[in-house]
């Protein structure tokens, strides 16, 4: 297939991925003498930090996504191809995609990350993830479908398994979604489901480590724990989910939490692409880059954002997978391209940490700033709202999100709880959009009779 990219006298820079990093880099190169070709498997930029709000009915999916072509309308050196990149070939300088091959002079890999199930096959098959807009819409539908099903069950244990929600992973995503679900249980569900006894519904946040919000300050960790407990979330620290089968989330070989709803927010891997030398890929599938974001040993190939593993003196495990890192690396790489074009030496990248934050619920958020400064509560919540509103792409999205938030603050409601695309496990797709195996359809409902214990053959 011909990808029909025009020939130009300028060098061609191919960027794979239009997330925070790829989008920013392509924008920064607007006036540079280079042909910018962006490839993404979606035709929209997705604002991942607000996915959990789509999953819990607080925001419309359209207000956290923006069409890529619209963002770049009028940028003359910009070309977009909707395609899935299958592999890169540094020897021939070709990117192989499902629409054909694209040649490059410079290549920037900005493919982000994929959910990491740590090789636990039953979780990969049965857990809900929250990494893309389809994931978030599936999750929303699935939870409300299960409430509708719970109404039809007379067996209390089966009903409870449909109502229970287990969130695995006590990082910002796990904390944010648990808080949002707990608010929904308090404000929305009693009005919608007066027939259900919601005291039966448990929201359980499971974290393998000794604290929530691992990289944040002790004060923020304690505040987040207290906020969640006050909202009635059961937090289980130092607990790992080992498998999830037949609607049982096992935290030891025999002990389990009965649930149909398990949300996996316990980690991500880099989305490194096939074709790069094995030595450049880390155990968690990130690409080793030097201080200039160049892939080790491959001049002309760069990686930025979540997929790039840049080790620094104060971050020996690599820079964190955060949107500001992705954006700062994009800004810096654009500047270095300009330096190189002028025959100057590129500058090493330095991450400027502006702080981290997590929201738990209405009027409750925690914020850590550099120099050990923290704040929380209402001001933390306002700061979180302001920063996220300002970073959303597009004026329309900012206005719609603001109206949705103002509406739910005013009447304690989350309006978006339609089951418009009923979720079926058979249709479940992974981060790459690949359909899961057919046998997922066979996942049975929760059966209160424990499964027979297998005895080894004599
Ligand atoms: C639920 C959730 C909440 C988060 N909350 C926060 C937060 O509060 N604050 C914060 O700073 N960070 C947060 N993050 C992390 C933040 O979203 C990432 O750090 C950021 O998105 C990284 O940007 P990126 O450009 O590297 O990758 P991404 O934004 O993931 O973009 C990667 C792009 O590459 C495309 N792509 C990937 N592989 C291919 C391929 N083979 N072919 C074609 N296209 C491909 C994808 O479609 C995607 O558009 C959150 C992440 C998640 C999932």
GROMACS .gro file of C-alpha atoms and ligand atoms in nm:
model
  511
    1UNK     CA    1   0.000   0.000   0.000
    2UNK     CA    2   0.124   0.352  -0.078
    3UNK     CA    3   0.106   0.591   0.214
    4UNK     CA    4   0.106   0.885  -0.037
    5UNK     CA    5   0.324   1.117   0.165
    6UNK     CA    6   0.448   1.407  -0.048
    7UNK     CA    7   0.816   1.430  -0.140
    8UNK     CA    8   0.998   1.733   0.003
    9UNK     CA    9   1.344   1.884   0.007
   10UNK     CA   10   1.330   1.890   0.387
   11UNK     CA   11   1.425   1.595   0.606
   12UNK     CA   12   1.133   1.377   0.719
   13UNK     CA   13   1.079   1.335   1.093
   14UNK     CA   14   0.839   1.052   1.176
   15UNK     CA   15   0.674   1.060   1.520
   16UNK     CA   16   0.501   0.739   1.632
   17UNK     CA   17   0.225   0.823   1.880
   18UNK     CA   18   0.023   1.140   1.934
   19UNK     CA   19  -0.009   1.132   2.312
   20UNK     CA   20   0.131   1.401   2.539
   21UNK     CA   21   0.484   1.364   2.401
   22UNK     CA   22   0.421   1.318   2.026
   23UNK     CA   23   0.156   1.591   2.013
   24UNK     CA   24   0.378   1.845   2.187
   25UNK     CA   25   0.682   1.768   1.970
   26UNK     CA   26   0.485   1.801   1.644
   27UNK     CA   27   0.343   2.136   1.766
   28UNK     CA   28   0.687   2.264   1.865
   29UNK     CA   29   0.823   2.194   1.515
   30UNK     CA   30   0.550   2.400   1.346
   31UNK     CA   31   0.792   2.657   1.197
   32UNK     CA   32   1.094   2.432   1.143
   33UNK     CA   33   1.223   2.324   0.799
   34UNK     CA   34   1.122   1.960   0.847
   35UNK     CA   35   0.837   1.739   0.723
   36UNK     CA   36   0.659   1.614   1.035
   37UNK     CA   37   0.474   1.284   0.987
   38UNK     CA   38   0.271   1.166   1.286
   39UNK     CA   39   0.138   0.810   1.299
   40UNK     CA   40  -0.118   0.698   1.557
   41UNK     CA   41  -0.365   0.409   1.573
   42UNK     CA   42  -0.633   0.655   1.691
   43UNK     CA   43  -0.740   0.972   1.514
   44UNK     CA   44  -0.765   1.154   1.847
   45UNK     CA   45  -0.541   1.266   2.130
   46UNK     CA   46  -0.654   1.108   2.457
   47UNK     CA   47  -0.619   1.290   2.791
   48UNK     CA   48  -0.554   0.984   3.007
   49UNK     CA   49  -0.553   1.152   3.352
   50UNK     CA   50  -0.930   1.205   3.323
   51UNK     CA   51  -1.023   0.858   3.196
   52UNK     CA   52  -1.147   0.754   3.538
   53UNK     CA   53  -1.400   1.039   3.527
   54UNK     CA   54  -1.541   0.898   3.201
   55UNK     CA   55  -1.556   0.553   3.363
   56UNK     CA   56  -1.754   0.687   3.659
   57UNK     CA   57  -1.995   0.904   3.461
   58UNK     CA   58  -1.853   1.244   3.559
   59UNK     CA   59  -1.727   1.348   3.213
   60UNK     CA   60  -1.824   1.276   2.855
   61UNK     CA   61  -1.571   1.079   2.652
   62UNK     CA   62  -1.569   1.354   2.389
   63UNK     CA   63  -1.448   1.613   2.637
   64UNK     CA   64  -1.121   1.432   2.710
   65UNK     CA   65  -1.032   1.355   2.348
   66UNK     CA   66  -0.955   1.584   2.056
   67UNK     CA   67  -0.925   1.503   1.682
   68UNK     CA   68  -0.560   1.509   1.578
   69UNK     CA   69  -0.629   1.664   1.237
   70UNK     CA   70  -0.821   1.948   1.403
   71UNK     CA   71  -0.534   2.022   1.644
   72UNK     CA   72  -0.295   2.060   1.349
   73UNK     CA   73  -0.526   2.232   1.102
   74UNK     CA   74  -0.317   2.498   0.927
   75UNK     CA   75   0.025   2.351   1.020
   76UNK     CA   76   0.176   2.323   0.672
   77UNK     CA   77   0.464   2.089   0.751
   78UNK     CA   78   0.234   1.839   0.931
   79UNK     CA   79   0.103   1.509   0.789
   80UNK     CA   80  -0.098   1.245   0.974
   81UNK     CA   81  -0.151   0.877   0.897
   82UNK     CA   82  -0.399   0.666   1.094
   83UNK     CA   83  -0.207   0.341   1.126
   84UNK     CA   84  -0.082   0.076   1.363
   85UNK     CA   85   0.296   0.055   1.368
   86UNK     CA   86   0.404  -0.308   1.362
   87UNK     CA   87   0.783  -0.267   1.372
   88UNK     CA   88   1.068  -0.034   1.296
   89UNK     CA   89   1.376  -0.117   1.089
   90UNK     CA   90   1.675   0.101   1.181
   91UNK     CA   91   1.892  -0.056   0.907
   92UNK     CA   92   1.664   0.053   0.620
   93UNK     CA   93   1.514   0.356   0.807
   94UNK     CA   94   1.161   0.224   0.752
   95UNK     CA   95   0.857   0.211   0.979
   96UNK     CA   96   0.634  -0.088   0.896
   97UNK     CA   97   0.265  -0.023   0.952
   98UNK     CA   98  -0.066  -0.187   0.865
   99UNK     CA   99  -0.107   0.069   0.582
  100UNK     CA  100   0.240   0.023   0.435
  101UNK     CA  101   0.599   0.136   0.490
  102UNK     CA  102   0.702   0.489   0.580
  103UNK     CA  103   1.062   0.602   0.543
  104UNK     CA  104   1.224   0.848   0.779
  105UNK     CA  105   1.534   1.060   0.822
  106UNK     CA  106   1.469   1.098   1.195
  107UNK     CA  107   1.242   0.880   1.404
  108UNK     CA  108   1.082   0.966   1.739
  109UNK     CA  109   0.908   0.686   1.928
  110UNK     CA  110   0.639   0.824   2.159
  111UNK     CA  111   0.418   0.517   2.196
  112UNK     CA  112   0.347   0.553   2.569
  113UNK     CA  113   0.264   0.250   2.781
  114UNK     CA  114   0.044  -0.060   2.803
  115UNK     CA  115  -0.128  -0.215   3.106
  116UNK     CA  116   0.101  -0.455   3.290
  117UNK     CA  117  -0.077  -0.764   3.427
  118UNK     CA  118   0.257  -0.910   3.546
  119UNK     CA  119   0.195  -1.220   3.337
  120UNK     CA  120  -0.116  -1.325   3.535
  121UNK     CA  121  -0.329  -1.469   3.260
  122UNK     CA  122  -0.660  -1.481   3.453
  123UNK     CA  123  -0.632  -1.107   3.525
  124UNK     CA  124  -0.547  -1.026   3.165
  125UNK     CA  125  -0.857  -1.218   3.058
  126UNK     CA  126  -1.108  -1.105   3.317
  127UNK     CA  127  -1.003  -0.773   3.476
  128UNK     CA  128  -1.124  -0.436   3.348
  129UNK     CA  129  -0.847  -0.191   3.263
  130UNK     CA  130  -0.851   0.184   3.229
  131UNK     CA  131  -0.602   0.291   2.967
  132UNK     CA  132  -0.813   0.408   2.675
  133UNK     CA  133  -1.150   0.570   2.604
  134UNK     CA  134  -1.310   0.239   2.495
  135UNK     CA  135  -1.183   0.085   2.824
  136UNK     CA  136  -1.343   0.367   3.026
  137UNK     CA  137  -1.677   0.339   2.842
  138UNK     CA  138  -1.674  -0.040   2.883
  139UNK     CA  139  -1.611  -0.002   3.253
  140UNK     CA  140  -1.897   0.245   3.295
  141UNK     CA  141  -2.139   0.019   3.107
  142UNK     CA  142  -2.021  -0.293   3.286
  143UNK     CA  143  -2.072  -0.151   3.636
  144UNK     CA  144  -2.424  -0.027   3.554
  145UNK     CA  145  -2.511  -0.354   3.375
  146UNK     CA  146  -2.414  -0.538   3.693
  147UNK     CA  147  -2.638  -0.315   3.905
  148UNK     CA  148  -2.928  -0.399   3.674
  149UNK     CA  149  -2.842  -0.771   3.704
  150UNK     CA  150  -2.814  -0.744   4.084
  151UNK     CA  151  -3.180  -0.638   4.097
  152UNK     CA  152  -3.273  -0.973   3.946
  153UNK     CA  153  -3.081  -1.193   4.192
  154UNK     CA  154  -3.247  -1.335   4.499
  155UNK     CA  155  -2.933  -1.507   4.627
  156UNK     CA  156  -2.764  -1.244   4.853
  157UNK     CA  157  -2.412  -1.372   4.780
  158UNK     CA  158  -2.460  -1.354   4.406
  159UNK     CA  159  -2.609  -1.006   4.441
  160UNK     CA  160  -2.316  -0.892   4.649
  161UNK     CA  161  -2.062  -1.025   4.396
  162UNK     CA  162  -2.234  -0.813   4.131
  163UNK     CA  163  -2.223  -0.503   4.351
  164UNK     CA  164  -1.870  -0.540   4.495
  165UNK     CA  165  -1.597  -0.350   4.316
  166UNK     CA  166  -1.232  -0.439   4.372
  167UNK     CA  167  -0.977  -0.182   4.256
  168UNK     CA  168  -0.621  -0.315   4.239
  169UNK     CA  169  -0.335  -0.065   4.266
  170UNK     CA  170  -0.308   0.218   4.518
  171UNK     CA  171  -0.141   0.471   4.286
  172UNK     CA  172  -0.321   0.790   4.175
  173UNK     CA  173  -0.549   0.605   3.930
  174UNK     CA  174  -0.661   0.346   4.189
  175UNK     CA  175  -0.715   0.612   4.457
  176UNK     CA  176  -0.903   0.844   4.219
  177UNK     CA  177  -1.136   0.577   4.084
  178UNK     CA  178  -1.208   0.432   4.433
  179UNK     CA  179  -1.297   0.777   4.565
  180UNK     CA  180  -1.519   0.850   4.268
  181UNK     CA  181  -1.702   0.516   4.300
  182UNK     CA  182  -1.754   0.572   4.673
  183UNK     CA  183  -1.910   0.912   4.601
  184UNK     CA  184  -2.133   0.752   4.341
  185UNK     CA  185  -2.245   0.494   4.597
  186UNK     CA  186  -2.337   0.774   4.838
  187UNK     CA  187  -2.505   1.019   4.602
  188UNK     CA  188  -2.618   0.863   4.274
  189UNK     CA  189  -2.694   0.497   4.337
  190UNK     CA  190  -2.944   0.535   4.625
  191UNK     CA  191  -3.161   0.751   4.395
  192UNK     CA  192  -3.130   0.521   4.094
  193UNK     CA  193  -3.154   0.187   4.274
  194UNK     CA  194  -3.378   0.232   4.582
  195UNK     CA  195  -3.456  -0.142   4.567
  196UNK     CA  196  -3.092  -0.238   4.630
  197UNK     CA  197  -2.942  -0.251   4.977
  198UNK     CA  198  -2.624  -0.055   4.901
  199UNK     CA  199  -2.475  -0.132   5.241
  200UNK     CA  200  -2.401  -0.469   5.076
  201UNK     CA  201  -2.184  -0.302   4.813
  202UNK     CA  202  -1.817  -0.295   4.904
  203UNK     CA  203  -1.551  -0.088   4.733
  204UNK     CA  204  -1.219  -0.249   4.815
  205UNK     CA  205  -0.888  -0.089   4.720
  206UNK     CA  206  -0.607  -0.344   4.724
  207UNK     CA  207  -0.242  -0.232   4.727
  208UNK     CA  208   0.059  -0.464   4.736
  209UNK     CA  209   0.283  -0.207   4.906
  210UNK     CA  210   0.264  -0.065   5.260
  211UNK     CA  211   0.108   0.272   5.156
  212UNK     CA  212  -0.117   0.437   4.900
  213UNK     CA  213   0.028   0.686   4.649
  214UNK     CA  214   0.376   0.529   4.673
  215UNK     CA  215   0.593   0.814   4.537
  216UNK     CA  216   0.407   1.092   4.724
  217UNK     CA  217   0.487   1.234   5.069
  218UNK     CA  218   0.385   1.050   5.386
  219UNK     CA  219   0.143   1.333   5.467
  220UNK     CA  220  -0.036   1.299   5.131
  221UNK     CA  221  -0.043   0.919   5.168
  222UNK     CA  222  -0.203   0.946   5.513
  223UNK     CA  223  -0.451   1.212   5.400
  224UNK     CA  224  -0.559   1.004   5.098
  225UNK     CA  225  -0.605   0.695   5.318
  226UNK     CA  226  -0.814   0.891   5.568
  227UNK     CA  227  -1.029   1.048   5.296
  228UNK     CA  228  -1.100   0.709   5.140
  229UNK     CA  229  -1.178   0.544   5.471
  230UNK     CA  230  -1.419   0.827   5.558
  231UNK     CA  231  -1.595   0.759   5.229
  232UNK     CA  232  -1.634   0.394   5.326
  233UNK     CA  233  -1.367   0.248   5.097
  234UNK     CA  234  -1.206  -0.061   5.246
  235UNK     CA  235  -0.831  -0.021   5.190
  236UNK     CA  236  -0.620  -0.336   5.211
  237UNK     CA  237  -0.248  -0.259   5.213
  238UNK     CA  238   0.031  -0.519   5.174
  239UNK     CA  239  -0.214  -0.733   4.978
  240UNK     CA  240  -0.168  -0.862   4.625
  241UNK     CA  241  -0.429  -1.012   4.395
  242UNK     CA  242  -0.286  -1.337   4.267
  243UNK     CA  243  -0.560  -1.444   4.025
  244UNK     CA  244  -0.914  -1.358   3.924
  245UNK     CA  245  -1.124  -1.656   3.824
  246UNK     CA  246  -1.494  -1.735   3.836
  247UNK     CA  247  -1.562  -1.392   3.986
  248UNK     CA  248  -1.326  -1.454   4.278
  249UNK     CA  249  -1.036  -1.215   4.334
  250UNK     CA  250  -0.786  -1.435   4.518
  251UNK     CA  251  -0.543  -1.263   4.758
  252UNK     CA  252  -0.399  -1.594   4.878
  253UNK     CA  253  -0.422  -1.949   4.745
  254UNK     CA  254  -0.763  -2.001   4.906
  255UNK     CA  255  -0.892  -1.661   5.028
  256UNK     CA  256  -1.084  -1.442   4.788
  257UNK     CA  257  -1.319  -1.147   4.752
  258UNK     CA  258  -1.635  -1.235   4.557
  259UNK     CA  259  -1.673  -0.980   4.278
  260UNK     CA  260  -1.774  -0.950   3.917
  261UNK     CA  261  -1.598  -0.611   3.892
  262UNK     CA  262  -1.220  -0.603   3.922
  263UNK     CA  263  -1.047  -0.288   3.799
  264UNK     CA  264  -0.676  -0.332   3.733
  265UNK     CA  265  -0.477  -0.014   3.798
  266UNK     CA  266  -0.164  -0.181   3.929
  267UNK     CA  267   0.094  -0.087   3.673
  268UNK     CA  268   0.207  -0.026   3.319
  269UNK     CA  269   0.486  -0.136   3.088
  270UNK     CA  270   0.645   0.075   2.819
  271UNK     CA  271   0.505   0.019   2.468
  272UNK     CA  272   0.844  -0.050   2.302
  273UNK     CA  273   0.821  -0.149   1.937
  274UNK     CA  274   0.960  -0.462   1.774
  275UNK     CA  275   1.265  -0.411   1.555
  276UNK     CA  276   1.489  -0.232   1.805
  277UNK     CA  277   1.795  -0.418   1.934
  278UNK     CA  278   1.709  -0.626   2.242
  279UNK     CA  279   1.979  -0.452   2.444
  280UNK     CA  280   1.789  -0.122   2.418
  281UNK     CA  281   1.473  -0.262   2.581
  282UNK     CA  282   1.435  -0.280   2.960
  283UNK     CA  283   1.252  -0.553   3.156
  284UNK     CA  284   0.940  -0.340   3.174
  285UNK     CA  285   0.948  -0.277   2.797
  286UNK     CA  286   1.079   0.079   2.801
  287UNK     CA  287   1.349   0.193   2.561
  288UNK     CA  288   1.685   0.296   2.710
  289UNK     CA  289   1.772   0.649   2.604
  290UNK     CA  290   2.065   0.875   2.687
  291UNK     CA  291   2.041   1.227   2.828
  292UNK     CA  292   1.952   1.359   2.480
  293UNK     CA  293   1.661   1.112   2.445
  294UNK     CA  294   1.852   0.928   2.176
  295UNK     CA  295   1.802   0.550   2.174
  296UNK     CA  296   2.128   0.396   2.293
  297UNK     CA  297   2.350   0.316   1.992
  298UNK     CA  298   2.102   0.434   1.725
  299UNK     CA  299   2.178   0.786   1.599
  300UNK     CA  300   1.871   0.947   1.441
  301UNK     CA  301   1.625   0.746   1.657
  302UNK     CA  302   1.481   0.902   1.971
  303UNK     CA  303   1.225   0.800   2.233
  304UNK     CA  304   1.027   1.037   2.456
  305UNK     CA  305   0.750   1.010   2.715
  306UNK     CA  306   0.643   0.696   2.900
  307UNK     CA  307   0.820   0.462   2.659
  308UNK     CA  308   1.160   0.626   2.717
  309UNK     CA  309   1.371   0.499   3.006
  310UNK     CA  310   1.598   0.786   3.101
  311UNK     CA  311   1.804   0.714   3.410
  312UNK     CA  312   1.937   1.011   3.606
  313UNK     CA  313   2.144   1.040   3.922
  314UNK     CA  314   1.843   1.111   4.143
  315UNK     CA  315   1.611   0.871   3.952
  316UNK     CA  316   1.809   0.548   3.908
  317UNK     CA  317   1.496   0.356   3.807
  318UNK     CA  318   1.420   0.602   3.527
  319UNK     CA  319   1.208   0.916   3.513
  320UNK     CA  320   0.845   0.863   3.617
  321UNK     CA  321   0.575   0.792   3.359
  322UNK     CA  322   0.397   1.126   3.390
  323UNK     CA  323   0.251   1.374   3.145
  324UNK     CA  324   0.486   1.661   3.244
  325UNK     CA  325   0.792   1.440   3.178
  326UNK     CA  326   0.655   1.358   2.832
  327UNK     CA  327   0.584   1.723   2.750
  328UNK     CA  328   0.915   1.853   2.882
  329UNK     CA  329   1.108   1.589   2.685
  330UNK     CA  330   0.918   1.689   2.370
  331UNK     CA  331   1.000   2.059   2.421
  332UNK     CA  332   1.361   1.976   2.489
  333UNK     CA  333   1.402   1.746   2.188
  334UNK     CA  334   1.254   2.013   1.956
  335UNK     CA  335   1.511   2.259   2.091
  336UNK     CA  336   1.793   2.007   2.042
  337UNK     CA  337   1.685   1.946   1.678
  338UNK     CA  338   1.723   2.320   1.623
  339UNK     CA  339   2.064   2.322   1.788
  340UNK     CA  340   2.180   2.033   1.568
  341UNK     CA  341   2.049   2.210   1.256
  342UNK     CA  342   2.266   2.511   1.352
  343UNK     CA  343   2.570   2.285   1.404
  344UNK     CA  344   2.557   2.329   1.785
  345UNK     CA  345   2.591   2.062   2.053
  346UNK     CA  346   2.260   1.928   2.194
  347UNK     CA  347   2.186   1.994   2.563
  348UNK     CA  348   2.117   1.712   2.811
  349UNK     CA  349   1.757   1.687   2.939
  350UNK     CA  350   1.677   1.795   3.295
  351UNK     CA  351   1.337   1.715   3.443
  352UNK     CA  352   1.176   2.004   3.627
  353UNK     CA  353   0.940   1.855   3.886
  354UNK     CA  354   0.652   2.098   3.932
  355UNK     CA  355   0.479   1.870   4.185
  356UNK     CA  356   0.234   1.581   4.193
  357UNK     CA  357  -0.129   1.559   4.296
  358UNK     CA  358  -0.418   1.319   4.330
  359UNK     CA  359  -0.787   1.385   4.380
  360UNK     CA  360  -0.990   1.160   4.608
  361UNK     CA  361  -1.337   1.313   4.604
  362UNK     CA  362  -1.532   1.637   4.611
  363UNK     CA  363  -1.328   1.897   4.809
  364UNK     CA  364  -1.061   1.636   4.880
  365UNK     CA  365  -0.726   1.618   4.701
  366UNK     CA  366  -0.360   1.598   4.797
  367UNK     CA  367  -0.084   1.806   4.640
  368UNK     CA  368   0.294   1.772   4.690
  369UNK     CA  369   0.510   2.060   4.567
  370UNK     CA  370   0.891   2.073   4.548
  371UNK     CA  371   1.076   2.168   4.870
  372UNK     CA  372   0.850   1.945   5.082
  373UNK     CA  373   0.546   2.168   5.051
  374UNK     CA  374   0.205   1.999   5.069
  375UNK     CA  375  -0.153   2.104   5.081
  376UNK     CA  376  -0.478   1.915   5.073
  377UNK     CA  377  -0.856   1.941   5.112
  378UNK     CA  378  -1.054   2.210   4.932
  379UNK     CA  379  -0.749   2.404   4.801
  380UNK     CA  380  -0.590   2.083   4.678
  381UNK     CA  381  -0.914   1.996   4.502
  382UNK     CA  382  -0.941   2.343   4.341
  383UNK     CA  383  -0.578   2.324   4.226
  384UNK     CA  384  -0.634   1.979   4.077
  385UNK     CA  385  -0.944   2.098   3.889
  386UNK     CA  386  -0.771   2.410   3.759
  387UNK     CA  387  -0.455   2.229   3.639
  388UNK     CA  388  -0.653   1.954   3.464
  389UNK     CA  389  -0.896   2.198   3.307
  390UNK     CA  390  -0.612   2.411   3.171
  391UNK     CA  391  -0.424   2.113   3.027
  392UNK     CA  392  -0.726   1.970   2.841
  393UNK     CA  393  -0.680   2.016   2.467
  394UNK     CA  394  -0.932   2.245   2.293
  395UNK     CA  395  -1.152   2.530   2.413
  396UNK     CA  396  -1.474   2.328   2.367
  397UNK     CA  397  -1.340   2.047   2.586
  398UNK     CA  398  -1.246   2.292   2.862
  399UNK     CA  399  -1.595   2.447   2.856
  400UNK     CA  400  -1.778   2.111   2.848
  401UNK     CA  401  -1.565   1.969   3.132
  402UNK     CA  402  -1.618   2.284   3.338
  403UNK     CA  403  -1.996   2.264   3.289
  404UNK     CA  404  -2.005   1.891   3.374
  405UNK     CA  405  -1.804   1.952   3.692
  406UNK     CA  406  -2.007   2.254   3.796
  407UNK     CA  407  -2.329   2.059   3.738
  408UNK     CA  408  -2.219   1.763   3.948
  409UNK     CA  409  -2.083   1.990   4.224
  410UNK     CA  410  -2.409   2.181   4.241
  411UNK     CA  411  -2.645   1.881   4.253
  412UNK     CA  412  -2.411   1.598   4.369
  413UNK     CA  413  -2.494   1.400   4.060
  414UNK     CA  414  -2.301   1.229   3.781
  415UNK     CA  415  -2.528   1.257   3.483
  416UNK     CA  416  -2.355   1.021   3.243
  417UNK     CA  417  -2.471   0.675   3.338
  418UNK     CA  418  -2.623   0.548   3.015
  419UNK     CA  419  -2.546   0.192   2.908
  420UNK     CA  420  -2.510   0.296   2.546
  421UNK     CA  421  -2.267   0.026   2.445
  422UNK     CA  422  -2.346  -0.283   2.652
  423UNK     CA  423  -2.022  -0.451   2.744
  424UNK     CA  424  -1.962  -0.815   2.671
  425UNK     CA  425  -1.638  -0.987   2.769
  426UNK     CA  426  -1.631  -1.153   2.429
  427UNK     CA  427  -1.579  -0.805   2.277
  428UNK     CA  428  -1.307  -0.705   2.523
  429UNK     CA  429  -1.003  -0.561   2.348
  430UNK     CA  430  -0.658  -0.494   2.483
  431UNK     CA  431  -0.466  -0.162   2.473
  432UNK     CA  432  -0.366  -0.234   2.116
  433UNK     CA  433  -0.728  -0.280   2.011
  434UNK     CA  434  -0.678  -0.652   1.961
  435UNK     CA  435  -0.979  -0.869   2.033
  436UNK     CA  436  -0.938  -1.098   2.331
  437UNK     CA  437  -0.969  -1.475   2.305
  438UNK     CA  438  -1.317  -1.622   2.244
  439UNK     CA  439  -1.311  -1.827   2.561
  440UNK     CA  440  -1.362  -1.513   2.767
  441UNK     CA  441  -1.728  -1.550   2.693
  442UNK     CA  442  -1.726  -1.861   2.906
  443UNK     CA  443  -1.649  -1.665   3.227
  444UNK     CA  444  -1.936  -1.782   3.452
  445UNK     CA  445  -2.132  -1.576   3.702
  446UNK     CA  446  -2.034  -1.593   4.067
  447UNK     CA  447  -2.137  -1.924   4.218
  448UNK     CA  448  -2.144  -1.920   4.600
  449UNK     CA  449  -2.052  -2.291   4.607
  450UNK     CA  450  -1.673  -2.293   4.620
  451UNK     CA  451  -1.499  -2.465   4.328
  452UNK     CA  452  -1.402  -2.826   4.399
  453UNK     CA  453  -1.047  -2.859   4.534
  454UNK     CA  454  -0.830  -3.045   4.286
  455UNK     CA  455  -0.653  -3.337   4.449
  456UNK     CA  456  -0.335  -3.455   4.282
  457UNK     CA  457  -0.363  -3.794   4.110
  458UNK     CA  458  -0.226  -4.079   4.323
  459LIG     C1  459  -0.573   0.629   3.398
  459LIG     C2  460  -0.448   0.714   3.391
  459LIG     C3  461  -0.436   0.827   3.473
  459LIG     C4  462  -0.321   0.907   3.466
  459LIG     N1  463  -0.315   1.017   3.547
  459LIG     C5  464  -0.207   1.100   3.536
  459LIG     C6  465  -0.201   1.222   3.612
  459LIG     O1  466  -0.291   1.253   3.690
  459LIG     N2  467  -0.090   1.302   3.597
  459LIG     C7  468   0.011   1.269   3.511
  459LIG     O2  469   0.107   1.345   3.496
  459LIG     N3  470   0.008   1.154   3.439
  459LIG     C8  471  -0.098   1.070   3.450
  459LIG     N4  472  -0.103   0.955   3.375
  459LIG     C9  473   0.014   0.921   3.291
  459LIG    C10  474   0.012   1.002   3.164
  459LIG     O3  475  -0.113   0.987   3.101
  459LIG    C11  476   0.126   0.952   3.076
  459LIG     O4  477   0.246   0.978   3.143
  459LIG    C12  478   0.127   1.023   2.942
  459LIG     O5  479   0.009   0.993   2.870
  459LIG    C13  480   0.250   0.981   2.861
  459LIG     O6  481   0.247   1.042   2.737
  459LIG     P1  482   0.305   0.966   2.610
  459LIG     O7  483   0.294   1.062   2.497
  459LIG     O8  484   0.438   0.909   2.642
  459LIG     O9  485   0.209   0.842   2.586
  459LIG     P2  486   0.052   0.837   2.558
  459LIG    O10  487  -0.014   0.960   2.604
  459LIG    O11  488   0.008   0.707   2.614
  459LIG    O12  489   0.042   0.831   2.399
  459LIG    C14  490   0.089   0.724   2.323
  459LIG    C15  491   0.023   0.731   2.187
  459LIG    O13  492   0.086   0.635   2.102
  459LIG    C16  493  -0.011   0.566   2.025
  459LIG     N5  494   0.047   0.436   1.992
  459LIG    C17  495   0.103   0.347   2.077
  459LIG     N6  496   0.152   0.241   2.010
  459LIG    C18  497   0.125   0.262   1.880
  459LIG    C19  498   0.149   0.188   1.762
  459LIG     N7  499   0.213   0.070   1.766
  459LIG     N8  500   0.105   0.236   1.645
  459LIG    C20  501   0.038   0.354   1.640
  459LIG     N9  502   0.015   0.430   1.748
  459LIG    C21  503   0.057   0.385   1.867
  459LIG    C22  504  -0.131   0.558   2.118
  459LIG    O14  505  -0.250   0.541   2.044
  459LIG    C23  506  -0.124   0.694   2.190
  459LIG    O15  507  -0.198   0.791   2.121
  459LIG    C24  508  -0.216   0.873   3.378
  459LIG    C25  509  -0.228   0.759   3.297
  459LIG    C26  510  -0.342   0.681   3.303
  459LIG    C27  511  -0.354   0.560   3.215
   0.00000   0.00000   0.00000
